[in-house]
GROMACS .gro file of C-alpha atoms in nm:
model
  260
    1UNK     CA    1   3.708  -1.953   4.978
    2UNK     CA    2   4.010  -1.745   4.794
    3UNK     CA    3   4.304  -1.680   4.985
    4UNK     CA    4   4.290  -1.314   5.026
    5UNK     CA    5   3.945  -1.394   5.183
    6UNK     CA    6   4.050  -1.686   5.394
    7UNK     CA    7   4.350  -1.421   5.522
    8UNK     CA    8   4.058  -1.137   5.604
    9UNK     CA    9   3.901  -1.389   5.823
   10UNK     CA   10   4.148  -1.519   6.098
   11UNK     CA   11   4.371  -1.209   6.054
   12UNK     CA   12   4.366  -1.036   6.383
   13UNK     CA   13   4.149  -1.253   6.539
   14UNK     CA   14   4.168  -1.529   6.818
   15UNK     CA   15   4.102  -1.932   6.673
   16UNK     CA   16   4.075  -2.260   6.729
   17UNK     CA   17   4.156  -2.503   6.522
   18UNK     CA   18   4.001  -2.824   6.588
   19UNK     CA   19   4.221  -3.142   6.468
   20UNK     CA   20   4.602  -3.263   6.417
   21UNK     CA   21   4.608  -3.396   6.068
   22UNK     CA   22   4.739  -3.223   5.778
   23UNK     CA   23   4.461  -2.943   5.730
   24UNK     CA   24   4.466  -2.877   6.112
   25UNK     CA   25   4.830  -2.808   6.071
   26UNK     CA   26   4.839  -2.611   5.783
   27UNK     CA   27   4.580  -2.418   5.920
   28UNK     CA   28   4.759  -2.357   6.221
   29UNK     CA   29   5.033  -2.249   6.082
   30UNK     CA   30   4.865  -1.953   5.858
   31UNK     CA   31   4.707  -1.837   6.171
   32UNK     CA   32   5.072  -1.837   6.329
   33UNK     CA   33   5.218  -1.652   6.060
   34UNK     CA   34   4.940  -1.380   6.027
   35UNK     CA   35   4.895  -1.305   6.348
   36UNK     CA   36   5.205  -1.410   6.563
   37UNK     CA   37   5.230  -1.384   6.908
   38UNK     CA   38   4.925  -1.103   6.928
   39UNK     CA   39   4.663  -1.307   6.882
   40UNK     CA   40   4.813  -1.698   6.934
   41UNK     CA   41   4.604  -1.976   6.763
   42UNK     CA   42   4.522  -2.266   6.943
   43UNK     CA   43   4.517  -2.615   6.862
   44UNK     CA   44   4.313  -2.913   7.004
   45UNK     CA   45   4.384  -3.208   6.965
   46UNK     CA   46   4.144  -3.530   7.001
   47UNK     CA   47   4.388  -3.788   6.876
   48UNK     CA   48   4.748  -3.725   6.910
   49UNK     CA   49   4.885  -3.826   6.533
   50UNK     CA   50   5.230  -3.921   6.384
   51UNK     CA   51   5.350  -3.598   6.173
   52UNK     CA   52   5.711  -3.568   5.974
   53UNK     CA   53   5.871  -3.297   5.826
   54UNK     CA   54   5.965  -3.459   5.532
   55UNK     CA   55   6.044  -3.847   5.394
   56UNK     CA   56   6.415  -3.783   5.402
   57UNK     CA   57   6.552  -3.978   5.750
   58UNK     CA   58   6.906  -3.955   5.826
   59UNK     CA   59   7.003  -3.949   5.435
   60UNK     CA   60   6.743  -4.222   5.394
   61UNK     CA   61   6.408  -4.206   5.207
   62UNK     CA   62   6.174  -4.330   5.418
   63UNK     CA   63   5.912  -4.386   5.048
   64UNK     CA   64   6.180  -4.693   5.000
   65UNK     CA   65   5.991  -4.796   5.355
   66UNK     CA   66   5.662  -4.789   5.269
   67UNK     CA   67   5.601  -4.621   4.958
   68UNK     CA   68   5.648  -5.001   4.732
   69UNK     CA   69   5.465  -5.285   4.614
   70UNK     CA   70   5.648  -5.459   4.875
   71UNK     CA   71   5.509  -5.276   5.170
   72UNK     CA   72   5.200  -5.418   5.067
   73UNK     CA   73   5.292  -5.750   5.227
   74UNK     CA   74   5.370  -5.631   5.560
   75UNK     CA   75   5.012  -5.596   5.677
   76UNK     CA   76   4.740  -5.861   5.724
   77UNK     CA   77   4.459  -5.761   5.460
   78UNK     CA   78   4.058  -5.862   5.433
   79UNK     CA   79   4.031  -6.182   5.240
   80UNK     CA   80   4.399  -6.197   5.183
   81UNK     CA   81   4.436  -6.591   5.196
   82UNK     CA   82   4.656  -6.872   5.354
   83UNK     CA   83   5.030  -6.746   5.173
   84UNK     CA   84   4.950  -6.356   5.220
   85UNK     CA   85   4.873  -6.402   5.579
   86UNK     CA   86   5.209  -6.639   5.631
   87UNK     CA   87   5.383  -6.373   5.441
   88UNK     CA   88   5.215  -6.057   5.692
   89UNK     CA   89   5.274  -6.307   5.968
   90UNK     CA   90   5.639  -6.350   5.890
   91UNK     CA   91   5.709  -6.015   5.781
   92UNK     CA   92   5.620  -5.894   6.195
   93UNK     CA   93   5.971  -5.829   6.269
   94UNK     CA   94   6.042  -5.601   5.983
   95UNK     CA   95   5.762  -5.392   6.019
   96UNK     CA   96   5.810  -5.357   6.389
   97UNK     CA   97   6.175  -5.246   6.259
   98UNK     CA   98   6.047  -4.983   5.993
   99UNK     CA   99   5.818  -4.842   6.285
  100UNK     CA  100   6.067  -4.763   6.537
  101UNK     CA  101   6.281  -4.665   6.305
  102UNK     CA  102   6.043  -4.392   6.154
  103UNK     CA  103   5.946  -4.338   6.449
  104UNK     CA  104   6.284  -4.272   6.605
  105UNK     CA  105   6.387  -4.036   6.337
  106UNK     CA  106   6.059  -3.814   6.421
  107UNK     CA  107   6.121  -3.801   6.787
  108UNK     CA  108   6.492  -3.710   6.691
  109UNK     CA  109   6.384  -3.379   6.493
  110UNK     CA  110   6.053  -3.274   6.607
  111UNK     CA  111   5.951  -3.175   6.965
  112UNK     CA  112   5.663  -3.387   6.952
  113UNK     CA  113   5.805  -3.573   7.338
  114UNK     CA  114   5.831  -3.179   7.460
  115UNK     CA  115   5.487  -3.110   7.401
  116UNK     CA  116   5.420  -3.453   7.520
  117UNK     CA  117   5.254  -3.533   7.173
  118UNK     CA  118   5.388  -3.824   7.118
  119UNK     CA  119   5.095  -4.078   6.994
  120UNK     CA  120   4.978  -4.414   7.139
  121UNK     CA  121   4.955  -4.608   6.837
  122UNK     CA  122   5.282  -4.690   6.604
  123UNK     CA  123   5.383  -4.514   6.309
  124UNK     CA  124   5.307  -4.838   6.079
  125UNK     CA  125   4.937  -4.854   6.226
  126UNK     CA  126   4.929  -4.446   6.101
  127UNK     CA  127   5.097  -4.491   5.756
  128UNK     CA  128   4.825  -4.792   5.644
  129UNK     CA  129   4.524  -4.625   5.767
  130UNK     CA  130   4.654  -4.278   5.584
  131UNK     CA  131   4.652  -4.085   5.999
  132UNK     CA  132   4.916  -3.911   5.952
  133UNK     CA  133   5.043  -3.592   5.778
  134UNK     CA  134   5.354  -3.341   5.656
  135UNK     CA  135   5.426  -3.089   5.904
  136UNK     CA  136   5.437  -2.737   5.758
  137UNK     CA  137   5.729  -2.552   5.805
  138UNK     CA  138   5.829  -2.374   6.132
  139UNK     CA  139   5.536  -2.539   6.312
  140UNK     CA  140   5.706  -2.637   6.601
  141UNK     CA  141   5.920  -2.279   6.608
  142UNK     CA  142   5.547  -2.127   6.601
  143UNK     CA  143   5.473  -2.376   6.897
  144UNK     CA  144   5.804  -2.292   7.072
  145UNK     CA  145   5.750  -1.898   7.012
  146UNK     CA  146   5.468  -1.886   7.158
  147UNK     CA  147   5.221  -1.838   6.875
  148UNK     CA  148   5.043  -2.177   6.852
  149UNK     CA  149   4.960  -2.321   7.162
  150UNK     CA  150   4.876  -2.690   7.179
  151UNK     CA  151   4.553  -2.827   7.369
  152UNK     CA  152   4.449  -3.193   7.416
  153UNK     CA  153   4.111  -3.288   7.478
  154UNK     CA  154   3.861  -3.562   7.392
  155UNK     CA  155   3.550  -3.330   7.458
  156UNK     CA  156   3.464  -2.972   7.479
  157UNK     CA  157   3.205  -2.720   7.514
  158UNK     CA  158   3.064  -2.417   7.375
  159UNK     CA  159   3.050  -2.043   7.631
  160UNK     CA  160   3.021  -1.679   7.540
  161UNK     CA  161   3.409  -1.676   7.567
  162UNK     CA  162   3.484  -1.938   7.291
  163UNK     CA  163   3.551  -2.308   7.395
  164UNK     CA  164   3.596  -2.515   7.724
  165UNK     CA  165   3.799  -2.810   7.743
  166UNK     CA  166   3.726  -3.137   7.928
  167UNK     CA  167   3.901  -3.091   8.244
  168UNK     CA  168   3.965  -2.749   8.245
  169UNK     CA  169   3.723  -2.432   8.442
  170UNK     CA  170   3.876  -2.163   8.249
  171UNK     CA  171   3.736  -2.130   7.858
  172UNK     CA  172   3.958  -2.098   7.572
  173UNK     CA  173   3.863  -1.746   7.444
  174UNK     CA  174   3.801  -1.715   7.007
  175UNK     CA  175   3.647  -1.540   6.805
  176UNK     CA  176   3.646  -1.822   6.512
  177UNK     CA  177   3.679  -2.200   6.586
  178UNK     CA  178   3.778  -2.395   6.284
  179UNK     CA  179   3.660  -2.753   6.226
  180UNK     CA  180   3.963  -2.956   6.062
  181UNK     CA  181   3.810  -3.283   6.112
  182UNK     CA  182   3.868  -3.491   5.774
  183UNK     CA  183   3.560  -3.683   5.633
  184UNK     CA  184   3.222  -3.680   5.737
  185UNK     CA  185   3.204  -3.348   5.861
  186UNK     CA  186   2.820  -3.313   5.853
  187UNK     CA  187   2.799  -3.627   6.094
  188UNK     CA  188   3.049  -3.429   6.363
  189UNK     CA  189   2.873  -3.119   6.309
  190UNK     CA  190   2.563  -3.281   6.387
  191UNK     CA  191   2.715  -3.453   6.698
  192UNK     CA  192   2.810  -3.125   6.845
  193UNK     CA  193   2.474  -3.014   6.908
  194UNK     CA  194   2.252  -3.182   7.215
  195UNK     CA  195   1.990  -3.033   7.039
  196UNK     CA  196   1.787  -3.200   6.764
  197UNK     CA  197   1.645  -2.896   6.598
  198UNK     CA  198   2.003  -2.758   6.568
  199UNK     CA  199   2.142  -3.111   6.489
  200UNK     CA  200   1.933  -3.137   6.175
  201UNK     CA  201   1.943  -2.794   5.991
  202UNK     CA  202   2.334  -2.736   6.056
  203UNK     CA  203   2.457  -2.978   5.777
  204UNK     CA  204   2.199  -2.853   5.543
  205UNK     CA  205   1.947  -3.105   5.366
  206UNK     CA  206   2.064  -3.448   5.180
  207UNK     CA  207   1.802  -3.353   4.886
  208UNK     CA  208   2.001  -3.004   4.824
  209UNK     CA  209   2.301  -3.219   4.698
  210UNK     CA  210   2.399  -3.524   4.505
  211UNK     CA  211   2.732  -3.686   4.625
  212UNK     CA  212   2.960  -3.902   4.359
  213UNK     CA  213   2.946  -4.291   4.432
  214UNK     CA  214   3.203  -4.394   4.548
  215UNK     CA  215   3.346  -4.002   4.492
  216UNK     CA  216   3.403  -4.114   4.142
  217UNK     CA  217   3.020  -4.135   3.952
  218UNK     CA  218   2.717  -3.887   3.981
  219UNK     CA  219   2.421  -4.140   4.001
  220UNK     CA  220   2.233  -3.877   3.744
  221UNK     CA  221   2.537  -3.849   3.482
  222UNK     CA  222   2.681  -4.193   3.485
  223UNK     CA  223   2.858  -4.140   3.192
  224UNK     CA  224   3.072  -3.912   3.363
  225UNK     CA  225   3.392  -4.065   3.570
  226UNK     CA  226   3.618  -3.852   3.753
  227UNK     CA  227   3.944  -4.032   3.867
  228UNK     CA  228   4.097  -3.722   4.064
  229UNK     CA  229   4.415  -3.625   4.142
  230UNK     CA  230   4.503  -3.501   4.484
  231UNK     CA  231   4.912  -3.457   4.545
  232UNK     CA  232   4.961  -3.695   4.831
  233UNK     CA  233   5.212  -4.007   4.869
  234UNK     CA  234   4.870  -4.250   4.909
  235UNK     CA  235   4.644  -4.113   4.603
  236UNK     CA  236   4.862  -4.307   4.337
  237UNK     CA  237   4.731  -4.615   4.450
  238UNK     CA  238   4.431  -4.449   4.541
  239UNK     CA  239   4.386  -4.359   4.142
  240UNK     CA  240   4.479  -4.702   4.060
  241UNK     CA  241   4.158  -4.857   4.256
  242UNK     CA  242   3.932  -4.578   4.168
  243UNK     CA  243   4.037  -4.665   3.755
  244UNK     CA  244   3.986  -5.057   3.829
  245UNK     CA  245   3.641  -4.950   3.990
  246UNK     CA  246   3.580  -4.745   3.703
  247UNK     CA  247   3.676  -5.032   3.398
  248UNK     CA  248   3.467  -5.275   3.626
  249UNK     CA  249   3.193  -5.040   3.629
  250UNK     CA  250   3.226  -4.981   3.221
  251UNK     CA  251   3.240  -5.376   3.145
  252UNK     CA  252   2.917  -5.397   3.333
  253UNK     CA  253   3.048  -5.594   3.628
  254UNK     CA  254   2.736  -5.418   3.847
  255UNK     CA  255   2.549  -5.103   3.858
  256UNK     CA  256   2.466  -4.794   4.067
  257UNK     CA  257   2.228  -4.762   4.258
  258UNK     CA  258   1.917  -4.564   4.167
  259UNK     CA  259   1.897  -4.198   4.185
  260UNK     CA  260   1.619  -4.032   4.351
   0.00000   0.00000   0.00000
């Protein structure tokens, strides 16, 4: 969808914006700016998630933290062997020390103990499973103004009026709710519906499209590879084991799997 349509949409209208990870946000935040205090946009949140504003702490890049072929060794990794895992094991008290310090640094500038958003896991847990995200400018003033309003809830329901959360009588009211759910969106749309009928036709059928393996080959064009390039501080070593897949793949180290 262009952006002059995407505007048209949610301009003047009430949403919901399910999700706290960096599409939710950005999301958010257009809906802030378009339509202010008039029509505020509201957020729910499932999982409360580490955000920063940027990787500059205190006068200190936080990439030197984590963002290295060092970092590597902090964590404890499948099939890593006997000297990684000493290593990981070893390394404990420095990565406990990068956490809180990150995590210190984004309490400092960001409301996030305010809005009581602060999340249950650690910063170091979020950075090497890739749960976490930039926060887009002035989201917080947006929150503070008055314009986004934050909502935390596992569950919620469907009504005339737009959305009910778990534990609350009175329903959110929308006229669009917007799914910012990452990966495997067809499986949570499913899950919404109690219904099977519904369940099954709104993802559309698997025959009507052919996914990449591995997001990298079509199983009909196999002679076709596409690396990718997303900007993100994670998809450089993203790239680097998609093009190892893809020279494994080439020097016939296995095949994919037939196409129907």
């Amino acid at each position: 969808m262009g952006t002059a349509k995407a505007t048209e949409l949610i301009k003047g209208k009430r949403v919901i914006v399910v999700g706290f990870e960096k599409s939710a946000l950005d999301i958010a935040a257009e809906c802030a700016l378009l339509n202010g205090l008039e029509y505020p946009c509201t957020v729910v949140c499932r999982t409360k998630r580490w955000s920063i504003p940027h990787f500059h702490a205190w006068g200190f890049s936080l990439a030197f933290l984590y963002l290295n072929r060092f970092s590597e060794l902090l964590f404890h990794k499948p099939g890593e062997g006997f000297i990684l895992s000493l290593i990981a094991t070893l390394l404990t008290p420095l990565r406990w020390i990068f956490s809180t310090f990150t995590e210190s640094y984004i309490k400092s500038v960001t409301p996030i103990e305010k809005y009581d958003m602060v999340p249950d896991h650690s910063f170091f847990q979020a950075i090497t499973s890739g749960l976490f995200s930039i926060t887009p400018p002035k989201f917080y003033d947006y929150v503070d103004k008055g314009c986004l309003i934050l909502k935390k809830a596992k569950t919620y329901t469907f009504c005339k009026q737009g959305m009910i959360l778990e534990g609350c009588n009175e329903p959110i009211e929308a006229d669009i709710v917007i799914f910012a759910t990452g990966f495997k969106g067809d499986k949570k749309l499913q899950d919404i519906f109690r219904s099977l009928l519904f369940s099954n036709i709104v993802a559309g059928s698997t025959s009507t499209t052919v996914p990449l393996y591995r997001e990298i080959v079509h199983p009909r064009i196999p002679q076709l590879a596409v690396i990718g390039y997303c900007e993100g501080i994670s998809n450089l070593y993203l790239s680097e084991m998609r093009s190892k897949w893809v020279a494994e793949f080439l020097d016939g180290g296995f095949r994919l799997p037939a196409s129907n």
